[in-house]
């Protein structure tokens, strides 16, 4: 009868594929993810009734402590396997001030026992932001402006900001936006009911200090044939508000005329 080798049907953190443990069969080993085979991936039952080579073990995959990129610090790192890390453990980097990160801040211990690609930290400078026409800009009083520094913009009277008030030095070395100052509009009609942000308002009251650049209102116009009213939009663009041609302003003496805004909509 054939020699029988020792039972080898169980491999901790792995699996064994076999038919029987008799001479001259071969059995195969594999490990679960997160473990590597410390030994050969197959063994043969010899004439002497011994496994050759010997039965392996599945050992946990570990990564050595990660190297830290230049201008970076480890923000999150906790070795879980003595001084090393287990498979799928993570570590998180942070760049020094004035430096921006390129790549992923999080690295992961891979099945190869190394870490995923390290990010890079580079010093990033932004040029001084230019003062907008008819406005001003404030930024930190420093010889050089760096990544994440902020600048704030404002406009002189009669102008309003087109863009955000605050901008930030981005990692590309430019400002997140460059707002400009646009002229406000004088309301060119004495009296009109208009729709502003979904509400009917008296233009002369709502905008007695002028309309800001970008403000949009809808004027009421009459359709004479059908005796109904419709609206047309007008927007203040850098000091100019074009009144829709269909809008007719009534003289305050023409009290017998019905304002378009009081006529039923078309
Ligand atoms: C072990 O692996 C070898 C090579 O892949 C294959 O030929 C053999 O059938 C496998 N044996 C078992 C018992 O799965
Ligand atoms: C961790 O590293 C330190 C310094 O290199 C060493 O003294 C210590 O024995 C290591 N610990 C383990 C568990 O490997
Ligand atoms: C960074 O890596 C982590 C872990 O590998 C991943 O979950 C995340 O989506 C990555 N982030 C980016 C921005 O690629
Ligand atoms: C990790 O090791 C594998 C296998 O040696 C290699 O292909 C891969 O490039 C390495 N990854 C990194 C980020 O160095
Ligand atoms: C900043 O510079 C990048 C690359 O030159 C460009 O693609 C991007 O549009 C710029 N961003 C702004 C807000 O100007």
CSV table of C-alpha atoms and ligand atoms in Angstrom, one decimal:
chain,number,residue,atom,x,y,z
A,1,UNK,CA,0.0,0.0,0.0
A,2,UNK,CA,1.1,3.6,-0.6
A,3,UNK,CA,2.8,5.5,2.2
A,4,UNK,CA,0.6,8.1,3.9
A,5,UNK,CA,2.0,11.5,4.9
A,6,UNK,CA,0.9,13.4,8.0
A,7,UNK,CA,-2.5,15.2,7.9
A,8,UNK,CA,-2.0,18.6,6.2
A,9,UNK,CA,-5.6,19.6,5.4
A,10,UNK,CA,-5.7,22.8,7.5
A,11,UNK,CA,-3.5,25.9,7.0
A,12,UNK,CA,-4.2,28.7,9.3
A,13,UNK,CA,-5.2,31.9,7.4
A,14,UNK,CA,-5.0,30.0,4.2
A,15,UNK,CA,-6.3,27.0,2.3
A,16,UNK,CA,-5.0,23.6,1.2
A,17,UNK,CA,-6.1,21.8,-2.0
A,18,UNK,CA,-5.6,18.1,-2.0
A,19,UNK,CA,-7.0,14.7,-3.1
A,20,UNK,CA,-5.3,12.4,-0.6
A,21,UNK,CA,-2.2,12.6,1.6
A,22,UNK,CA,-0.7,9.5,0.0
A,23,UNK,CA,2.5,8.9,-2.0
A,24,UNK,CA,3.0,10.3,-4.7
A,25,UNK,CA,0.4,13.1,-4.5
A,26,UNK,CA,1.1,16.8,-4.3
A,27,UNK,CA,-1.0,19.2,-2.3
A,28,UNK,CA,-1.2,23.0,-2.9
A,29,UNK,CA,-1.3,25.9,-0.5
A,30,UNK,CA,-2.6,29.4,-0.7
A,31,UNK,CA,-3.1,32.2,1.9
A,32,UNK,CA,-6.0,34.5,2.6
A,33,UNK,CA,-5.6,38.2,1.6
A,34,UNK,CA,-3.4,40.0,4.0
A,35,UNK,CA,-1.2,37.0,4.5
A,36,UNK,CA,1.7,35.7,2.5
A,37,UNK,CA,3.0,32.2,2.1
A,38,UNK,CA,6.2,31.6,4.1
A,39,UNK,CA,7.4,28.5,2.3
A,40,UNK,CA,6.6,26.7,-0.9
A,41,UNK,CA,3.1,26.8,-2.5
A,42,UNK,CA,3.0,23.0,-2.9
A,43,UNK,CA,4.4,19.9,-1.2
A,44,UNK,CA,4.8,16.3,-2.4
A,45,UNK,CA,4.3,13.2,-0.3
A,46,UNK,CA,7.6,11.3,-0.7
A,47,UNK,CA,8.3,7.6,-0.7
A,48,UNK,CA,9.4,8.0,2.9
A,49,UNK,CA,6.0,9.4,3.9
A,50,UNK,CA,7.2,13.0,4.4
A,51,UNK,CA,6.1,16.3,2.9
A,52,UNK,CA,8.7,17.8,0.7
A,53,UNK,CA,9.4,20.6,1.1
A,54,UNK,CA,7.8,21.0,4.5
A,55,UNK,CA,4.3,22.5,5.1
A,56,UNK,CA,4.4,26.4,4.9
A,57,UNK,CA,2.7,28.9,7.1
A,58,UNK,CA,0.6,32.0,6.2
A,59,UNK,CA,2.2,35.0,7.8
A,60,UNK,CA,0.6,38.4,8.0
A,61,UNK,CA,1.7,41.0,5.4
A,62,UNK,CA,3.3,44.0,7.1
A,63,UNK,CA,4.7,47.2,5.9
A,64,UNK,CA,7.8,48.9,7.4
A,65,UNK,CA,7.3,52.4,8.8
A,66,UNK,CA,6.6,54.7,5.9
A,67,UNK,CA,9.2,57.2,4.8
A,68,UNK,CA,8.0,60.8,5.2
A,69,UNK,CA,8.2,63.0,2.1
A,70,UNK,CA,10.1,66.3,2.2
A,71,UNK,CA,8.1,69.2,3.7
A,72,UNK,CA,5.6,66.8,5.1
A,73,UNK,CA,4.7,65.4,8.6
A,74,UNK,CA,2.8,62.2,9.5
A,75,UNK,CA,-0.5,63.4,10.9
A,76,UNK,CA,-2.0,59.9,11.5
A,77,UNK,CA,0.2,56.8,12.0
A,78,UNK,CA,0.0,54.0,14.4
A,79,UNK,CA,2.1,50.9,13.8
A,80,UNK,CA,-0.1,47.9,14.6
A,81,UNK,CA,2.4,45.1,14.1
A,82,UNK,CA,5.1,46.0,16.5
A,83,UNK,CA,7.1,48.6,14.7
A,84,UNK,CA,5.3,47.8,11.4
A,85,UNK,CA,1.8,48.1,9.9
A,86,UNK,CA,-0.5,45.4,8.8
A,87,UNK,CA,-2.0,45.0,5.3
A,88,UNK,CA,-4.6,47.8,4.7
A,89,UNK,CA,-3.5,50.0,7.5
A,90,UNK,CA,-3.3,53.6,6.6
A,91,UNK,CA,-1.2,56.6,7.4
A,92,UNK,CA,-2.0,60.3,6.7
A,93,UNK,CA,0.4,63.0,5.8
A,94,UNK,CA,0.1,66.8,6.1
A,95,UNK,CA,2.3,69.4,4.4
A,96,UNK,CA,4.2,72.1,6.3
A,97,UNK,CA,2.6,75.5,6.2
A,98,UNK,CA,3.1,77.3,2.8
A,99,UNK,CA,3.3,73.9,1.1
A,100,UNK,CA,0.6,72.3,-1.0
A,101,UNK,CA,0.0,68.6,-1.3
A,102,UNK,CA,0.1,66.8,-4.7
A,103,UNK,CA,-1.2,63.3,-4.6
A,104,UNK,CA,-3.2,61.5,-1.9
A,105,UNK,CA,-2.6,62.5,1.7
A,106,UNK,CA,-3.5,58.9,2.7
A,107,UNK,CA,-1.2,55.9,2.1
A,108,UNK,CA,-2.2,52.3,2.5
A,109,UNK,CA,-0.1,49.2,3.3
A,110,UNK,CA,-0.5,46.9,0.1
A,111,UNK,CA,-0.3,43.2,-0.4
A,112,UNK,CA,3.2,43.7,-1.6
A,113,UNK,CA,4.3,44.8,1.9
A,114,UNK,CA,4.9,48.4,0.6
A,115,UNK,CA,2.9,51.5,0.9
A,116,UNK,CA,0.9,53.1,-1.9
A,117,UNK,CA,2.5,56.1,-3.6
A,118,UNK,CA,3.7,58.9,-1.3
A,119,UNK,CA,2.3,62.4,-1.9
A,120,UNK,CA,4.5,65.4,-2.6
A,121,UNK,CA,4.6,68.7,-0.7
A,122,UNK,CA,5.7,71.7,-2.6
A,123,UNK,CA,6.1,75.3,-1.6
A,124,UNK,CA,3.6,77.4,-3.4
A,125,UNK,CA,3.7,81.2,-3.8
A,126,UNK,CA,1.1,83.5,-5.2
A,127,UNK,CA,1.7,86.9,-6.8
A,128,UNK,CA,0.3,89.9,-4.9
A,129,UNK,CA,-3.3,90.3,-6.0
A,130,UNK,CA,-3.9,93.5,-8.1
A,131,UNK,CA,-6.2,96.2,-6.8
A,132,UNK,CA,-9.4,96.2,-8.9
A,133,UNK,CA,-10.4,99.4,-10.7
A,134,UNK,CA,-12.8,101.4,-8.4
A,135,UNK,CA,-12.0,99.2,-5.4
A,136,UNK,CA,-9.4,97.9,-3.1
A,137,UNK,CA,-7.8,94.7,-1.9
A,138,UNK,CA,-6.4,93.6,1.5
A,139,UNK,CA,-3.9,90.9,2.1
A,140,UNK,CA,-1.4,89.9,4.8
A,141,UNK,CA,1.5,92.3,5.1
A,142,UNK,CA,4.3,89.8,4.3
A,143,UNK,CA,7.1,89.9,1.8
A,144,UNK,CA,5.7,86.8,0.0
A,145,UNK,CA,2.2,85.3,-0.2
A,146,UNK,CA,1.9,81.5,0.1
A,147,UNK,CA,-0.6,78.7,-0.4
A,148,UNK,CA,-3.8,79.2,1.6
A,149,UNK,CA,-3.1,82.9,2.2
A,150,UNK,CA,-6.2,85.0,1.8
A,151,UNK,CA,-7.1,88.3,0.2
A,152,UNK,CA,-10.3,90.3,0.6
A,153,UNK,CA,-11.8,92.7,-2.0
A,154,UNK,CA,-14.1,95.6,-1.7
A,155,UNK,CA,-15.4,98.4,-4.0
A,156,UNK,CA,-15.8,102.1,-3.7
A,157,UNK,CA,-19.3,103.7,-3.4
A,158,UNK,CA,-21.4,103.2,-6.4
A,159,UNK,CA,-19.7,100.0,-7.3
A,160,UNK,CA,-20.2,96.4,-6.3
A,161,UNK,CA,-18.1,93.3,-6.4
A,162,UNK,CA,-18.4,90.9,-9.2
A,163,UNK,CA,-17.0,87.7,-7.6
A,164,UNK,CA,-16.3,86.5,-4.1
A,165,UNK,CA,-15.2,88.9,-1.4
A,166,UNK,CA,-12.5,86.6,-0.2
A,167,UNK,CA,-10.1,84.6,-2.4
A,168,UNK,CA,-7.4,82.1,-1.5
A,169,UNK,CA,-4.0,81.3,-2.9
A,170,UNK,CA,-4.5,77.9,-4.6
A,171,UNK,CA,-2.0,75.1,-5.0
A,172,UNK,CA,-1.6,76.1,-8.6
A,173,UNK,CA,0.0,79.4,-7.5
A,174,UNK,CA,-2.9,81.6,-8.5
A,175,UNK,CA,-5.9,83.1,-6.7
A,176,UNK,CA,-9.1,81.2,-6.5
A,177,UNK,CA,-10.8,84.1,-8.2
A,178,UNK,CA,-10.1,87.7,-9.3
A,179,UNK,CA,-13.2,89.8,-8.5
A,180,UNK,CA,-13.7,93.1,-10.2
A,181,UNK,CA,-15.8,96.2,-9.3
A,182,UNK,CA,-18.8,96.9,-11.5
A,183,UNK,CA,-20.8,100.1,-11.5
A,184,UNK,CA,-24.2,100.1,-9.9
A,185,UNK,CA,-27.2,101.4,-12.0
A,186,UNK,CA,-29.3,104.5,-11.4
A,187,UNK,CA,-33.0,103.5,-11.8
A,188,UNK,CA,-33.9,105.3,-15.1
A,189,UNK,CA,-37.7,105.3,-14.5
A,190,UNK,CA,-39.6,107.3,-11.9
A,191,UNK,CA,-42.2,104.7,-11.1
A,192,UNK,CA,-42.8,101.1,-11.9
A,193,UNK,CA,-43.9,97.9,-10.3
A,194,UNK,CA,-41.5,95.2,-11.1
A,195,UNK,CA,-40.8,91.6,-10.1
A,196,UNK,CA,-37.6,91.2,-8.1
A,197,UNK,CA,-36.6,87.8,-6.7
A,198,UNK,CA,-40.1,86.6,-7.2
A,199,UNK,CA,-41.8,89.5,-5.5
A,200,UNK,CA,-43.6,92.5,-6.8
A,201,UNK,CA,-41.8,95.7,-5.6
A,202,UNK,CA,-41.9,99.4,-6.4
A,203,UNK,CA,-38.7,99.9,-8.3
A,204,UNK,CA,-38.3,103.5,-7.0
A,205,UNK,CA,-38.5,102.4,-3.4
A,206,UNK,CA,-36.6,99.1,-3.5
A,207,UNK,CA,-33.7,100.6,-5.5
A,208,UNK,CA,-33.6,104.1,-4.2
A,209,UNK,CA,-29.9,103.7,-3.7
A,210,UNK,CA,-29.4,102.2,-7.1
A,211,UNK,CA,-29.3,98.7,-8.4
A,212,UNK,CA,-26.2,96.6,-7.9
A,213,UNK,CA,-24.4,95.0,-10.8
A,214,UNK,CA,-26.1,91.8,-11.6
A,215,UNK,CA,-29.5,92.7,-10.1
A,216,UNK,CA,-32.3,91.5,-12.3
A,217,UNK,CA,-35.9,92.7,-12.4
A,218,UNK,CA,-38.9,92.0,-14.6
A,219,UNK,CA,-40.9,94.9,-16.1
A,220,UNK,CA,-44.6,94.5,-16.9
A,221,UNK,CA,-45.7,95.3,-20.5
A,222,UNK,CA,-49.1,95.4,-22.1
A,223,UNK,CA,-50.3,93.4,-25.0
A,224,UNK,CA,-52.8,95.8,-26.4
A,225,UNK,CA,-54.7,93.4,-28.8
A,226,UNK,CA,-55.2,90.8,-26.1
A,227,UNK,CA,-55.6,93.3,-23.3
A,228,UNK,CA,-53.2,91.3,-21.0
A,229,UNK,CA,-49.8,91.8,-19.5
A,230,UNK,CA,-46.5,90.0,-19.8
A,231,UNK,CA,-43.0,90.6,-18.3
A,232,UNK,CA,-39.6,91.3,-19.8
A,233,UNK,CA,-36.3,91.1,-17.8
A,234,UNK,CA,-33.8,93.8,-17.4
A,235,UNK,CA,-30.4,93.4,-15.6
A,236,UNK,CA,-28.0,96.0,-14.3
A,237,UNK,CA,-24.7,95.3,-16.1
A,238,UNK,CA,-21.8,97.5,-15.0
A,239,UNK,CA,-23.8,100.7,-14.7
A,240,UNK,CA,-26.3,100.1,-17.5
A,241,UNK,CA,-29.9,99.0,-17.1
A,242,UNK,CA,-31.7,98.6,-20.4
A,243,UNK,CA,-35.4,99.1,-19.9
A,244,UNK,CA,-37.4,96.7,-22.1
A,245,UNK,CA,-38.8,98.6,-25.2
A,246,UNK,CA,-42.3,97.3,-24.4
A,247,UNK,CA,-42.4,99.1,-21.1
A,248,UNK,CA,-44.4,102.3,-21.1
A,249,UNK,CA,-44.0,104.7,-18.2
A,250,UNK,CA,-47.2,106.6,-17.4
A,251,UNK,CA,-47.1,110.2,-16.5
A,252,UNK,CA,-48.3,110.6,-12.9
A,253,UNK,CA,-51.0,112.8,-14.3
A,254,UNK,CA,-52.5,110.0,-16.4
A,255,UNK,CA,-54.3,108.6,-13.5
A,256,UNK,CA,-57.1,107.1,-15.6
A,257,UNK,CA,-54.7,104.6,-17.3
A,258,UNK,CA,-54.3,101.1,-15.8
A,259,UNK,CA,-50.7,100.2,-15.1
A,260,UNK,CA,-49.5,97.1,-17.0
A,261,UNK,CA,-48.8,95.4,-13.6
A,262,UNK,CA,-52.5,95.6,-12.8
A,263,UNK,CA,-53.6,94.0,-16.0
A,264,UNK,CA,-54.3,90.2,-16.0
A,265,UNK,CA,-51.4,88.2,-17.2
A,266,UNK,CA,-51.5,86.8,-20.8
B,1,LIG,C1,-1.8,21.8,-7.5
B,1,LIG,O1,-1.3,22.8,-8.5
B,1,LIG,C2,-0.9,22.2,-9.7
B,1,LIG,C3,-0.3,23.3,-10.6
B,1,LIG,O2,-1.1,24.4,-10.6
B,1,LIG,C4,-2.0,21.4,-10.4
B,1,LIG,O3,-1.5,20.8,-11.6
B,1,LIG,C5,-2.6,20.4,-9.4
B,1,LIG,O4,-3.7,19.8,-10.0
B,1,LIG,C6,-2.9,21.0,-8.1
B,1,LIG,N1,-3.3,20.0,-7.2
B,1,LIG,C7,-4.4,20.0,-6.5
B,1,LIG,C8,-4.7,18.8,-5.6
B,1,LIG,O5,-5.2,20.9,-6.6
B,2,LIG,C1,11.0,48.6,17.3
B,2,LIG,O1,12.2,49.3,17.0
B,2,LIG,C2,13.0,49.6,18.1
B,2,LIG,C3,14.1,50.5,17.6
B,2,LIG,O2,14.5,50.2,16.3
B,2,LIG,C4,13.6,48.3,18.6
B,2,LIG,O3,14.4,48.6,19.7
B,2,LIG,C5,12.4,47.4,19.0
B,2,LIG,O4,12.9,46.1,19.4
B,2,LIG,C6,11.4,47.2,17.9
B,2,LIG,N1,10.3,46.5,18.4
B,2,LIG,C7,9.7,45.5,17.8
B,2,LIG,C8,8.5,44.9,18.4
B,2,LIG,O5,10.2,45.0,16.7
B,3,LIG,C1,-6.9,58.6,-1.2
B,3,LIG,O1,-6.7,57.3,-0.8
B,3,LIG,C2,-7.8,56.8,0.0
B,3,LIG,C3,-7.3,55.4,0.5
B,3,LIG,O2,-6.6,54.7,-0.4
B,3,LIG,C4,-9.0,56.7,-0.9
B,3,LIG,O3,-10.1,56.1,-0.2
B,3,LIG,C5,-9.3,58.0,-1.4
B,3,LIG,O4,-10.4,58.0,-2.3
B,3,LIG,C6,-8.2,58.7,-2.1
B,3,LIG,N1,-8.5,60.1,-2.3
B,3,LIG,C7,-8.3,60.7,-3.5
B,3,LIG,C8,-8.7,62.1,-3.6
B,3,LIG,O5,-7.8,60.1,-4.5
B,4,LIG,C1,5.3,47.9,-4.3
B,4,LIG,O1,5.9,46.7,-4.7
B,4,LIG,C2,5.4,46.2,-5.9
B,4,LIG,C3,6.0,44.8,-6.1
B,4,LIG,O2,7.3,44.8,-5.8
B,4,LIG,C4,5.8,47.2,-7.0
B,4,LIG,O3,5.3,46.7,-8.3
B,4,LIG,C5,5.2,48.5,-6.7
B,4,LIG,O4,5.6,49.5,-7.7
B,4,LIG,C6,5.6,49.0,-5.3
B,4,LIG,N1,4.8,50.2,-5.1
B,4,LIG,C7,5.4,51.3,-4.7
B,4,LIG,C8,4.4,52.4,-4.5
B,4,LIG,O5,6.6,51.5,-4.6
B,5,LIG,C1,-5.0,78.8,-12.1
B,5,LIG,O1,-4.0,78.3,-13.0
B,5,LIG,C2,-4.4,77.1,-13.6
B,5,LIG,C3,-3.2,76.6,-14.4
B,5,LIG,O2,-2.4,77.6,-15.0
B,5,LIG,C4,-5.6,77.4,-14.5
B,5,LIG,O3,-6.0,76.2,-15.2
B,5,LIG,C5,-6.7,77.9,-13.7
B,5,LIG,O4,-7.8,78.2,-14.5
B,5,LIG,C6,-6.3,79.1,-12.9
B,5,LIG,N1,-7.3,79.4,-11.9
B,5,LIG,C7,-7.9,80.6,-11.8
B,5,LIG,C8,-8.9,80.8,-10.9
B,5,LIG,O5,-7.5,81.5,-12.5
